[in-house]
Coordinates of C-alpha atoms in Angstrom, one line a residue:
M1 CA 45.8 6.7 18.6
P2 CA 43.1 7.7 21.1
L3 CA 40.7 5.2 22.5
H4 CA 37.2 4.9 21.3
P5 CA 34.8 6.5 23.9
E6 CA 33.2 3.2 24.7
F7 CA 36.6 1.8 25.8
R8 CA 37.4 4.6 28.2
D9 CA 37.0 3.8 31.9
T10 CA 36.1 0.2 31.1
P11 CA 37.7 -2.3 33.4
S12 CA 39.6 -5.1 31.7
P13 CA 38.3 -8.7 32.2
T14 CA 40.0 -10.6 34.9
L15 CA 42.4 -13.3 33.5
D16 CA 43.0 -16.7 35.0
D17 CA 46.4 -18.3 35.4
A18 CA 46.5 -19.4 31.7
G19 CA 45.9 -15.8 30.6
K20 CA 42.3 -16.5 29.4
A21 CA 39.1 -14.8 30.4
P22 CA 36.8 -16.9 32.6
K23 CA 33.6 -18.0 30.9
D24 CA 31.3 -16.1 33.3
S25 CA 33.0 -12.8 32.7
V26 CA 31.3 -10.0 30.8
V27 CA 32.6 -9.7 27.3
L28 CA 32.1 -6.5 25.5
P29 CA 30.9 -6.6 21.9
A30 CA 33.4 -6.1 19.1
Y31 CA 33.6 -2.6 17.8
S32 CA 34.4 -1.5 14.3
T33 CA 36.7 1.3 13.2
M34 CA 33.7 2.6 11.3
D35 CA 32.7 4.2 14.6
L36 CA 36.0 5.9 14.8
V37 CA 35.4 7.8 11.5
D38 CA 34.1 11.2 12.0
K39 CA 31.0 11.7 9.9
D40 CA 28.4 14.4 9.5
P41 CA 25.2 13.1 11.1
D42 CA 23.1 14.3 8.2
E43 CA 25.4 12.8 5.6
D44 CA 23.5 9.6 5.2
D45 CA 20.0 11.1 5.4
P46 CA 18.4 9.9 2.1
W47 CA 16.0 12.8 2.1
N48 CA 18.8 15.4 1.8
L49 CA 18.8 16.8 -1.7
P50 CA 21.9 15.4 -3.5
E51 CA 24.7 17.7 -4.6
L52 CA 24.9 17.7 -8.4
Q53 CA 28.5 18.5 -8.8
D54 CA 30.2 19.6 -12.0
T55 CA 32.9 17.1 -12.8
G56 CA 34.1 18.9 -16.0
L57 CA 36.4 21.9 -16.5
K58 CA 35.3 25.3 -15.3
W59 CA 34.2 27.9 -17.9
S60 CA 37.3 30.0 -17.2
E61 CA 39.6 27.1 -17.9
L62 CA 38.2 26.4 -21.4
D63 CA 39.6 27.8 -24.6
A64 CA 37.5 29.4 -27.3
K65 CA 36.8 26.0 -29.0
G66 CA 35.8 24.4 -25.7
K67 CA 33.5 27.3 -24.9
V68 CA 31.8 27.0 -28.3
M69 CA 31.4 23.2 -27.9
R70 CA 30.0 23.6 -24.4
V71 CA 27.4 26.2 -25.6
L72 CA 26.4 24.0 -28.6
T73 CA 26.2 20.9 -26.4
S74 CA 23.9 22.8 -23.9
I75 CA 21.7 24.0 -26.7
V76 CA 21.4 20.5 -28.1
K77 CA 20.6 19.1 -24.7
F78 CA 17.9 21.7 -24.1
I79 CA 16.3 21.0 -27.5
L80 CA 16.3 17.2 -26.7
L81 CA 14.9 17.9 -23.3
V82 CA 12.0 19.9 -24.8
G83 CA 11.4 17.2 -27.4
F84 CA 11.4 14.4 -24.8
L85 CA 9.1 16.5 -22.6
Y86 CA 6.7 17.0 -25.5
M87 CA 6.7 13.2 -26.2
F88 CA 6.1 12.6 -22.5
V89 CA 3.0 14.8 -22.4
C90 CA 1.7 13.3 -25.7
S91 CA 2.2 9.8 -24.3
L92 CA 0.1 10.8 -21.2
D93 CA -2.7 11.9 -23.6
V94 CA -2.5 8.7 -25.6
L95 CA -2.4 6.7 -22.3
S96 CA -5.7 8.4 -21.3
S97 CA -7.2 7.5 -24.7
A98 CA -6.0 3.9 -24.3
F99 CA -7.6 3.5 -20.9
Q100 CA -10.9 5.0 -22.3
L101 CA -10.9 2.4 -25.1
V102 CA -10.2 -0.4 -22.7
G103 CA -12.6 0.6 -19.9
G104 CA -14.7 3.6 -21.2
K105 CA -17.9 1.6 -21.8
A106 CA -17.5 -0.1 -18.5
A107 CA -17.2 3.3 -16.9
G108 CA -20.5 4.3 -18.6
D109 CA -22.2 1.2 -17.3
I110 CA -21.0 2.0 -13.8
F111 CA -22.4 5.5 -13.9
Q112 CA -25.7 4.2 -15.3
D113 CA -26.8 2.7 -11.9
N114 CA -28.4 5.8 -10.4
A115 CA -29.6 3.9 -7.2
V116 CA -26.0 3.1 -6.3
L117 CA -24.9 6.7 -6.9
S118 CA -27.3 7.9 -4.2
N119 CA -25.1 6.2 -1.6
P120 CA -22.3 8.7 -0.8
V121 CA -19.6 6.1 -0.2
A122 CA -20.5 4.2 -3.4
G123 CA -20.5 7.5 -5.3
L124 CA -17.0 8.2 -4.0
V125 CA -15.5 4.9 -5.1
I126 CA -17.3 5.0 -8.4
G127 CA -15.7 8.4 -9.0
V128 CA -12.3 6.8 -8.2
L129 CA -12.8 3.7 -10.4
V130 CA -14.1 5.6 -13.4
T131 CA -11.3 8.2 -13.3
V132 CA -8.7 5.4 -13.0
L133 CA -10.4 3.6 -16.0
V134 CA -10.5 6.7 -18.2
Q135 CA -7.3 8.3 -16.8
S136 CA -8.9 11.7 -16.9
S137 CA -10.8 13.5 -14.2
S138 CA -12.2 16.0 -16.8
T139 CA -13.8 13.1 -18.7
S140 CA -15.4 11.6 -15.6
S141 CA -16.6 15.1 -14.5
S142 CA -18.1 15.7 -17.9
I143 CA -20.0 12.5 -17.6
V144 CA -21.4 13.6 -14.2
V145 CA -22.3 17.0 -15.7
S146 CA -24.2 15.3 -18.6
M147 CA -26.1 13.1 -16.1
V148 CA -27.0 16.1 -14.0
S149 CA -28.1 18.3 -16.9
S150 CA -30.3 15.4 -18.3
G151 CA -32.0 15.0 -14.9
L152 CA -30.6 11.5 -14.2
L153 CA -28.5 12.6 -11.2
E154 CA -29.0 15.2 -8.6
V155 CA -26.3 17.7 -7.9
Q156 CA -26.1 16.6 -4.2
S157 CA -25.6 13.0 -5.2
A158 CA -22.9 14.1 -7.7
V159 CA -20.6 15.7 -5.1
P160 CA -19.1 12.4 -3.7
V161 CA -18.4 11.4 -7.3
I162 CA -16.5 14.6 -7.9
M163 CA -14.5 13.8 -4.7
G164 CA -13.7 10.4 -6.1
A165 CA -12.6 11.9 -9.4
N166 CA -10.2 14.1 -7.4
I167 CA -8.6 10.9 -5.9
G168 CA -8.5 8.9 -9.1
T169 CA -6.6 11.6 -11.1
S170 CA -3.6 11.2 -8.8
V171 CA -2.9 7.6 -10.1
T172 CA -1.0 8.9 -13.1
N173 CA 1.9 10.5 -11.3
T174 CA 2.0 7.5 -9.0
I175 CA 2.6 5.3 -12.1
V176 CA 5.2 7.8 -13.3
A177 CA 7.1 7.6 -10.0
M178 CA 7.4 3.8 -10.4
M179 CA 9.5 4.3 -13.5
Q180 CA 12.3 5.6 -11.2
A181 CA 12.6 2.4 -9.3
G182 CA 16.2 1.8 -10.6
D183 CA 17.9 4.0 -8.0
R184 CA 16.8 3.5 -4.4
N185 CA 17.0 7.1 -3.2
E186 CA 15.6 8.6 -6.4
F187 CA 12.7 6.2 -6.1
R188 CA 12.2 7.1 -2.4
R189 CA 11.9 10.8 -3.2
A190 CA 9.9 10.4 -6.4
F191 CA 7.3 8.0 -4.8
A192 CA 6.9 10.3 -1.8
G193 CA 6.5 13.3 -4.2
A194 CA 3.7 11.4 -6.1
T195 CA 1.9 9.9 -3.1
V196 CA 1.7 13.2 -1.1
H197 CA -1.1 14.0 -3.6
D198 CA -2.8 10.7 -2.8
F199 CA -2.6 11.2 1.0
F200 CA -3.9 14.8 0.7
N201 CA -6.9 13.6 -1.3
W202 CA -7.7 10.6 0.9
L203 CA -7.4 12.5 4.1
S204 CA -9.5 15.3 2.8
V205 CA -12.2 12.8 1.8
L206 CA -12.1 11.2 5.3
I207 CA -13.0 14.5 6.8
L208 CA -15.2 16.2 4.2
L209 CA -17.3 13.2 2.9
P210 CA -18.9 12.5 6.3
L211 CA -19.4 16.2 6.8
E212 CA -21.0 16.5 3.4
A213 CA -23.2 13.5 3.9
A214 CA -24.4 14.8 7.3
T215 CA -24.8 18.5 6.5
G216 CA -24.5 19.0 2.7
V217 CA -22.2 21.9 3.4
L218 CA -20.5 22.0 -0.1
Y219 CA -23.9 21.7 -1.8
K220 CA -25.4 24.5 0.2
L221 CA -22.4 26.8 -0.1
T222 CA -22.2 26.4 -3.9
K223 CA -26.0 26.9 -4.1
I224 CA -25.7 30.2 -2.3
V225 CA -22.9 31.3 -4.7
I226 CA -25.0 30.3 -7.8
D227 CA -28.1 32.1 -6.5
S228 CA -26.2 35.2 -5.4
F229 CA -24.5 36.0 -8.7
N230 CA -26.1 36.5 -12.1
I231 CA -23.7 34.3 -13.9
Q232 CA -23.8 34.3 -17.7
G233 CA -22.3 31.8 -20.1
G234 CA -18.8 32.4 -21.2
D235 CA -16.2 31.0 -23.5
N236 CA -14.6 27.6 -23.3
A237 CA -11.5 27.1 -21.2
P238 CA -8.2 27.9 -22.9
D239 CA -6.8 25.0 -24.8
L240 CA -3.1 26.1 -24.8
L241 CA -1.5 22.7 -24.4
K242 CA -4.0 20.9 -26.7
V243 CA -2.9 23.3 -29.5
I244 CA 0.6 22.0 -29.2
T245 CA -0.1 18.3 -28.6
D246 CA -3.1 17.7 -30.8
P247 CA -1.2 17.5 -34.2
L248 CA 0.6 14.4 -32.9
T249 CA -2.0 12.8 -30.7
S250 CA -4.8 13.3 -33.3
A251 CA -2.6 11.6 -35.9
I252 CA -2.4 8.5 -33.6
I253 CA -6.0 8.3 -32.3
E254 CA -9.2 10.3 -32.0
L255 CA -12.1 9.4 -29.8
D256 CA -15.8 10.1 -29.7
K257 CA -16.1 10.7 -25.9
T258 CA -19.9 11.4 -26.2
V259 CA -20.3 7.6 -26.5
I260 CA -19.4 7.1 -22.8
S261 CA -21.8 9.9 -21.8
D262 CA -24.6 8.4 -23.9
I263 CA -24.1 5.0 -22.2
A264 CA -24.2 6.7 -18.8
T265 CA -27.4 8.5 -19.7
G266 CA -29.1 5.3 -20.8
D267 CA -28.8 5.4 -24.6
A268 CA -29.1 1.8 -25.7
A269 CA -27.8 2.5 -29.2
A270 CA -24.5 3.9 -27.9
R271 CA -23.5 0.4 -26.7
N272 CA -23.0 -0.7 -30.3
K273 CA -21.0 2.4 -31.2
S274 CA -17.2 2.5 -31.3
L275 CA -15.3 5.0 -29.3
I276 CA -12.9 5.4 -32.2
K277 CA -13.9 8.3 -34.3
I278 CA -14.0 7.4 -38.0
W279 CA -15.7 10.4 -39.6
C280 CA -14.2 13.8 -38.4
K281 CA -16.5 16.0 -40.5
T282 CA -20.2 15.3 -40.6
E283 CA -23.4 17.3 -41.4
K284 CA -26.9 16.8 -40.0
I285 CA -29.9 17.3 -42.3
T286 CA -33.4 17.5 -40.9
T287 CA -36.3 16.6 -43.2
L288 CA -40.0 16.2 -42.8
L289 CA -41.2 12.6 -43.1
N290 CA -44.8 11.4 -43.5
I291 CA -45.8 8.6 -41.2
T292 CA -48.9 6.8 -40.2
V293 CA -50.4 6.8 -36.7
P294 CA -53.1 4.7 -35.1
S295 CA -55.6 7.6 -34.8
A296 CA -55.8 11.4 -34.9
A297 CA -55.4 11.4 -31.1
N298 CA -51.8 10.4 -31.7
C299 CA -51.0 13.5 -33.7
T300 CA -48.9 16.2 -32.2
T301 CA -50.6 19.5 -31.6
G302 CA -49.6 22.0 -34.3
V303 CA -48.4 19.3 -36.7
P304 CA -50.4 18.6 -39.9
C305 CA -52.6 15.5 -39.5
W306 CA -54.9 14.0 -42.1
V307 CA -56.8 10.9 -43.1
E308 CA -56.5 9.0 -46.4
G309 CA -58.6 6.0 -46.7
N310 CA -58.3 3.9 -43.5
K311 CA -55.0 5.5 -42.5
T312 CA -54.2 8.5 -40.4
W313 CA -51.1 10.4 -41.5
T314 CA -48.9 13.0 -39.8
Q315 CA -45.4 14.6 -40.2
I316 CA -42.3 14.3 -38.1
N317 CA -38.8 15.8 -38.3
V318 CA -36.1 13.2 -39.1
T319 CA -32.5 14.1 -38.5
E320 CA -30.0 12.3 -40.7
T321 CA -26.2 12.5 -40.3
I322 CA -24.2 12.6 -43.5
N323 CA -20.5 11.7 -43.3
L324 CA -18.4 14.1 -45.3
E325 CA -14.7 13.6 -44.4
R326 CA -13.0 10.6 -42.9
C327 CA -10.5 11.0 -40.1
N328 CA -6.8 10.7 -40.8
H329 CA -5.5 9.0 -37.7
I330 CA -3.7 5.6 -37.8
F331 CA -6.7 3.5 -36.7
A332 CA -9.3 5.2 -38.9
Y333 CA -9.0 2.5 -41.5
A334 CA -8.1 -0.4 -39.2
N335 CA -11.0 -2.8 -38.7
L336 CA -10.2 -3.6 -35.1
P337 CA -12.3 -3.7 -31.9
D338 CA -11.9 -1.0 -29.3
L339 CA -10.3 -3.4 -26.8
A340 CA -7.6 -4.4 -29.3
V341 CA -6.8 -0.8 -30.2
G342 CA -6.8 0.2 -26.5
L343 CA -4.3 -2.6 -25.6
I344 CA -2.0 -1.6 -28.5
L345 CA -2.1 2.0 -27.5
L346 CA -1.6 1.1 -23.8
A347 CA 1.6 -0.8 -24.5
L348 CA 2.8 1.9 -26.9
S349 CA 2.1 4.8 -24.6
L350 CA 3.7 3.1 -21.6
L351 CA 6.8 2.2 -23.6
I352 CA 7.2 5.9 -24.8
L353 CA 6.4 7.2 -21.3
C354 CA 9.1 5.0 -19.7
T355 CA 11.6 5.8 -22.4
C356 CA 11.0 9.6 -22.3
L357 CA 11.1 9.7 -18.5
I358 CA 14.4 7.8 -18.3
L359 CA 15.9 10.1 -21.0
I360 CA 14.5 13.2 -19.3
V361 CA 16.1 12.2 -16.0
K362 CA 19.4 11.5 -17.7
L363 CA 19.4 14.9 -19.4
L364 CA 18.5 16.7 -16.3
N365 CA 21.2 15.0 -14.4
S366 CA 23.8 16.0 -17.0
M367 CA 22.5 19.6 -17.4
L368 CA 21.9 20.4 -13.7
K369 CA 25.5 20.6 -12.6
G370 CA 27.7 23.1 -10.9
Q371 CA 26.4 26.7 -10.6
V372 CA 23.3 25.9 -12.6
A373 CA 22.2 23.4 -10.0
V374 CA 22.9 25.7 -7.2
V375 CA 20.8 28.5 -8.8
I376 CA 17.9 26.3 -9.6
K377 CA 17.8 24.7 -6.1
K378 CA 18.0 28.1 -4.5
V379 CA 15.1 29.5 -6.6
L380 CA 12.9 26.5 -6.1
N381 CA 13.6 25.5 -2.5
T382 CA 14.6 28.7 -0.6
D383 CA 12.1 30.4 1.6
F384 CA 11.6 34.2 1.8
P385 CA 13.6 35.8 4.7
F386 CA 12.1 36.1 8.1
P387 CA 9.3 37.0 9.0
F388 CA 7.9 36.3 5.5
G389 CA 9.0 32.7 5.2
W390 CA 5.3 31.5 5.5
V391 CA 4.5 33.4 2.2
T392 CA 6.7 31.0 0.1
G393 CA 4.3 28.1 0.3
Y394 CA 1.3 30.1 -0.8
I395 CA 3.3 31.5 -3.7
A396 CA 4.1 27.9 -4.7
I397 CA 0.4 27.1 -4.5
L398 CA -0.4 30.0 -6.9
I399 CA 2.4 28.8 -9.2
G400 CA 1.0 25.3 -9.2
A401 CA -2.5 26.6 -9.9
G402 CA -1.2 28.9 -12.7
M403 CA 0.9 26.2 -14.4
T404 CA -2.0 23.7 -14.3
F405 CA -4.4 26.3 -15.7
I406 CA -1.9 26.8 -18.6
V407 CA -1.4 23.1 -19.4
Q408 CA -5.1 22.3 -18.5
S409 CA -4.2 19.1 -16.7
S410 CA -3.3 18.4 -13.2
S411 CA -2.0 14.9 -14.2
V412 CA 0.5 16.4 -16.6
F413 CA 1.8 19.0 -14.1
T414 CA 2.2 16.6 -11.2
S415 CA 3.7 13.9 -13.4
A416 CA 6.2 16.5 -14.7
I417 CA 7.4 17.5 -11.2
T418 CA 7.6 13.9 -9.9
P419 CA 10.9 13.1 -11.7
L420 CA 12.3 16.5 -10.5
V421 CA 11.5 15.5 -6.9
G422 CA 13.2 12.1 -7.6
I423 CA 16.5 13.5 -8.8
G424 CA 16.5 16.1 -6.0
V425 CA 15.9 19.3 -7.8
I426 CA 12.6 20.0 -5.9
S427 CA 12.2 19.1 -2.2
L428 CA 9.2 17.2 -1.0
E429 CA 8.2 20.2 1.2
R430 CA 8.2 22.4 -1.9
A431 CA 6.4 19.8 -4.1
Y432 CA 3.5 19.6 -1.6
P433 CA 2.2 23.2 -2.1
L434 CA 2.8 22.9 -5.9
T435 CA 0.6 19.9 -5.9
L436 CA -2.1 21.6 -3.8
G437 CA -2.0 24.5 -6.3
S438 CA -2.4 22.0 -9.2
N439 CA -5.6 20.7 -7.6
I440 CA -7.0 24.3 -7.6
G441 CA -5.8 24.9 -11.2
T442 CA -7.7 22.0 -12.6
T443 CA -10.9 23.1 -10.9
T444 CA -10.7 26.7 -12.3
T445 CA -10.4 25.1 -15.8
A446 CA -13.6 23.1 -15.1
I447 CA -15.4 26.3 -13.9
L448 CA -14.6 28.1 -17.1
A449 CA -15.7 25.1 -19.1
A450 CA -19.0 24.9 -17.1
M451 CA -19.6 28.6 -17.9
A452 CA -19.7 27.7 -21.6
A453 CA -22.6 25.3 -21.0
P454 CA -26.1 26.0 -22.4
G455 CA -28.4 28.2 -20.4
E456 CA -30.7 25.4 -19.2
T457 CA -27.7 23.4 -17.8
L458 CA -25.5 26.3 -16.8
A459 CA -26.5 26.4 -13.1
N460 CA -26.1 22.7 -12.4
S461 CA -22.8 22.4 -14.4
L462 CA -21.3 25.4 -12.6
Q463 CA -22.5 24.2 -9.2
I464 CA -20.7 20.9 -9.7
A465 CA -17.5 22.6 -10.8
L466 CA -17.7 24.9 -7.7
C467 CA -18.2 21.9 -5.5
H468 CA -14.9 20.5 -6.8
F469 CA -13.2 23.9 -6.2
F470 CA -14.5 24.4 -2.6
F471 CA -13.5 20.8 -1.8
N472 CA -9.9 21.4 -2.7
I473 CA -9.9 24.8 -0.9
A474 CA -11.3 23.1 2.2
G475 CA -8.6 20.4 2.0
I476 CA -5.9 23.0 1.8
L477 CA -7.3 24.8 4.9
L478 CA -7.3 21.5 6.7
W479 CA -3.8 20.2 5.8
Y480 CA -1.5 23.2 5.0
P481 CA -1.7 26.5 6.9
I482 CA -0.5 25.1 10.2
P483 CA 2.8 23.2 9.9
F484 CA 1.7 20.6 12.4
T485 CA -1.3 19.6 10.1
R486 CA 0.9 18.9 7.1
I487 CA 0.4 15.2 7.8
P488 CA 0.5 14.1 4.0
I489 CA 4.2 15.0 3.9
R490 CA 5.0 12.8 6.9
L491 CA 2.9 9.9 5.6
A492 CA 4.4 10.2 2.1
R493 CA 7.9 10.2 3.6
A494 CA 7.1 7.1 5.6
L495 CA 5.7 5.4 2.5
G496 CA 8.8 6.5 0.5
N497 CA 11.1 4.9 3.1
R498 CA 9.0 1.7 3.0
T499 CA 8.9 1.4 -0.8
A500 CA 12.7 2.2 -1.0
N501 CA 13.4 -0.8 1.2
Y502 CA 10.7 -3.1 -0.5
R503 CA 10.3 -1.8 -4.0
W504 CA 7.6 -4.4 -4.9
F505 CA 5.4 -2.7 -2.2
A506 CA 4.8 0.2 -4.6
A507 CA 2.8 -2.1 -7.0
I508 CA 0.9 -3.5 -4.0
Y509 CA 0.0 0.1 -2.9
L510 CA -1.1 1.0 -6.4
L511 CA -3.4 -2.0 -6.7
L512 CA -4.7 -1.7 -3.2
C513 CA -5.6 2.0 -3.1
F514 CA -6.9 2.5 -6.6
F515 CA -8.4 -0.9 -7.5
L516 CA -8.9 -3.5 -4.7
M517 CA -10.1 -1.2 -1.9
P518 CA -12.6 0.8 -4.2
L519 CA -13.9 -2.4 -5.7
T520 CA -14.4 -4.0 -2.3
I521 CA -16.3 -0.9 -1.0
L522 CA -18.4 -0.8 -4.1
G523 CA -19.3 -4.5 -3.7
L524 CA -20.3 -3.9 0.0
S525 CA -22.3 -0.9 -1.1
L526 CA -24.2 -3.0 -3.6
A527 CA -24.9 -5.5 -0.9
G528 CA -26.5 -2.8 1.3
W529 CA -25.6 -0.4 4.0
Q530 CA -25.8 -3.1 6.7
A531 CA -23.0 -5.1 5.0
L532 CA -20.9 -2.0 4.5
V533 CA -21.3 -0.8 8.1
G534 CA -20.8 -4.4 9.4
V535 CA -17.4 -4.8 7.6
A536 CA -16.2 -1.2 7.6
V537 CA -16.7 -0.3 11.3
P538 CA -14.5 -3.1 12.8
I539 CA -11.8 -2.3 10.3
V540 CA -11.9 1.4 11.1
V541 CA -11.9 0.7 14.8
L542 CA -8.9 -1.7 14.4
A543 CA -7.0 0.9 12.3
I544 CA -7.6 3.7 14.9
F545 CA -6.4 1.3 17.7
I546 CA -3.2 0.5 15.8
I547 CA -2.5 4.1 15.0
I548 CA -3.0 5.1 18.7
V549 CA -0.8 2.3 20.0
N550 CA 2.0 3.1 17.4
L551 CA 2.0 6.7 18.5
M552 CA 2.1 5.7 22.2
Q553 CA 4.9 3.2 21.5
T554 CA 7.1 5.9 20.1
R555 CA 6.2 8.8 22.4
C556 CA 5.0 7.5 25.8
P557 CA 5.4 3.7 26.0
R558 CA 5.3 3.8 29.8
Y559 CA 1.5 4.3 29.7
L560 CA 1.0 1.1 27.7
P561 CA 0.8 -2.5 29.1
S562 CA 4.2 -4.2 28.8
R563 CA 2.8 -6.6 26.2
L564 CA 1.7 -3.7 23.9
R565 CA 5.0 -1.8 24.1
N566 CA 6.0 -3.6 20.9
W567 CA 4.4 -5.9 18.4
D568 CA 6.7 -8.8 19.0
F569 CA 3.9 -10.9 20.4
L570 CA 2.3 -11.1 17.0
P571 CA 3.5 -13.5 14.2
R572 CA 6.3 -11.8 12.4
P573 CA 4.5 -11.5 9.0
L574 CA 1.9 -9.3 10.8
H575 CA 4.3 -6.6 12.0
S576 CA 7.3 -7.0 9.6
M577 CA 7.6 -7.0 5.8
A578 CA 10.8 -9.0 5.9
P579 CA 9.1 -12.4 5.6
W580 CA 7.0 -11.2 2.7
D581 CA 10.1 -9.7 1.1
R582 CA 11.8 -13.1 1.2
V583 CA 8.8 -14.7 -0.5
V584 CA 8.8 -12.0 -3.3
M585 CA 12.5 -12.2 -3.8
S586 CA 12.3 -16.0 -4.0
G587 CA 9.6 -15.7 -6.7
M588 CA 11.7 -13.1 -8.6
A589 CA 14.8 -15.4 -8.3
F590 CA 12.7 -18.3 -9.7
C591 CA 11.5 -16.0 -12.5
G592 CA 15.1 -15.1 -13.2
T593 CA 16.3 -18.7 -13.5
R594 CA 13.3 -20.1 -15.3
C595 CA 11.4 -17.4 -17.1
C596 CA 13.7 -14.6 -18.4
C597 CA 17.2 -13.2 -18.2
C598 CA 15.9 -9.7 -17.4
C599 CA 15.4 -10.5 -13.7
K600 CA 18.8 -12.1 -13.6
C601 CA 20.4 -8.9 -14.9
C602 CA 18.6 -6.9 -12.3
Q603 CA 19.5 -9.3 -9.5
K604 CA 23.2 -9.2 -10.7
T605 CA 23.2 -5.4 -10.6
E606 CA 21.8 -5.4 -7.0
D607 CA 24.3 -8.0 -5.9
E608 CA 27.1 -5.9 -7.3
E609 CA 25.8 -2.8 -5.6
K610 CA 25.6 -4.6 -2.3
G611 CA 29.0 -6.2 -2.8
G612 CA 30.5 -2.8 -3.5
K613 CA 29.1 -1.4 -0.3
E614 CA 30.4 -4.4 1.7
R615 CA 33.9 -4.0 0.2
K616 CA 33.8 -0.3 1.1
K617 CA 32.9 -1.1 4.7
S618 CA 35.5 -3.9 5.0
Q619 CA 38.3 -1.4 4.3
E620 CA 37.4 0.4 7.6
M621 CA 36.3 -2.6 9.7
Y622 CA 38.1 -5.1 11.8
D623 CA 37.3 -7.5 14.6
N624 CA 39.1 -6.9 17.9
P625 CA 40.6 -10.3 18.8
A626 CA 41.2 -9.2 22.4
L627 CA 37.5 -9.2 23.0
T628 CA 36.8 -12.7 21.6
R629 CA 36.5 -15.8 23.8
D630 CA 39.2 -18.4 23.2
D631 CA 36.8 -21.3 23.6
E632 CA 34.5 -20.1 20.9
P633 CA 35.1 -21.8 17.5
Q634 CA 36.3 -19.4 14.9
E635 CA 36.5 -19.8 11.2
A636 CA 39.8 -18.7 9.9
P637 CA 39.4 -16.0 7.3
K638 CA 41.1 -16.3 4.0
E639 CA 42.6 -12.9 4.3
T640 CA 43.7 -11.5 7.7
V641 CA 43.7 -7.8 8.3
K642 CA 46.1 -6.9 11.1
A643 CA 44.6 -4.8 13.7
T644 CA 46.1 -1.5 14.6
Q645 CA 47.2 -1.2 18.1
L646 CA 45.2 1.2 20.2

């Protein structure tokens, strides 16, 4: 058997008279036969798309009955897949309704403070928080449009809010990615596929928000477009997906979304209204009513006004709403507050969402085998031949925009491709342009919806929609055309690796980026710009310093002082997540022993997985006794594996 390369030309240690190596001699470390096994260097790369192999019989090997059964099985699986996908989309719609019931009125109250919205940073985080609360960027955008059309908010102040709505809408697919935490590599890919959307939005805001605050470039550009074209009102945006999902979702819950807009625009009576729609068919009747006024000066010009005795009378129009037909959804007759119904729907929708996602992944894994998997992967992940390879990404952007325009929701589209990235059908590099196209698709829907606005609010509504559109176009120009600038892919891959090793970090990331950080910035904004600048500037400077040092540590450490060539001089919890991982795992172990048996089952599964890997390694590993000091105490193993002589 040939020697390992490390053993070649290596002098043997000098032995003393007793045949032992002296204590001061250099002892080489023990090597494992794992190093002697020839492996493909890319075999263990977790980002490689897994090969979905067909373990059954080939089609040519089946008899007539087997072929019929396989065809029938495939048809049944396809029908089940469509059914689960339908339930998945409906659960996303119900989830949005649940969030609106729980936090919709709070979102209206947040929007009501116009003085805060005049601060661009505060407007940005308010857009994030409101969109996270209502789980719908279209709802938060419609609130902004209502405020602008009513004169409560200027278009220029609404631009940062639209940017925040663009960020907040990406929380849905991040939640969906967390449902694949069972398999480490699937979770790695799925979480990266979801958060590449987050990084694109945050990086775009970091560049474009200061630019917009300083120059108003988006406002001025959209103003030029509005003034240059004689744009007339059009039809509403197509509701293709709603036609399919509404029969089920409207049987569960129907909401009166105008309540949130009324609260945001300062209607005090809307606070006492319920978001749950009780009457689906109403009729408004306007009648003339005689009322008294203090004097004739209080009468409206052109309206009858007369004096009878000591009273001055006039007439006003009174509009009365008559309820004609009650809604038929489940909660129409339930006398429950909005919060209780929202919590019930939240638990129900999350349960259905998780169940459908698990079953969809299982079905896709069973269907995408053999030649089918090869064809699908080639179609989705193969570039055009040279020199037209660069066109592939832009076609993916158009496909993402078209599909989002059809389903009329970027959350639905990105949430649907997230599990496909997780199981390895779509690569992260292909999911990125699809996500960028989805951002454009959701803005074109908003543009068509704005064109259906009344004539007096058409210009402002369309200008806000165009600001959203040009914001995403500018982001794509920043982070896609040049391969070097596709930083969101590298950041998402790094975050995917981190969350695969420490899966609890995904929940920390979700809370930090979409709740804690926006709330902190909002609180500092309310305290004044001095407090915001005083806290934000040192943090930003520290973050830039850390990024520069990290880059220099990996690329040119010789230019750094010896102390800064690594972070070992800091306490370990400040540069490693291992201590935090031990704390979290200890807490989960305590939960498993004291609180529930669920954690115990999960821990048992992970221990079995680790044990299986260790047993697999132990079959190829041995310790070389010739390289061990005799005077070192050794613990006798229970089972001794005889070393093969080299």
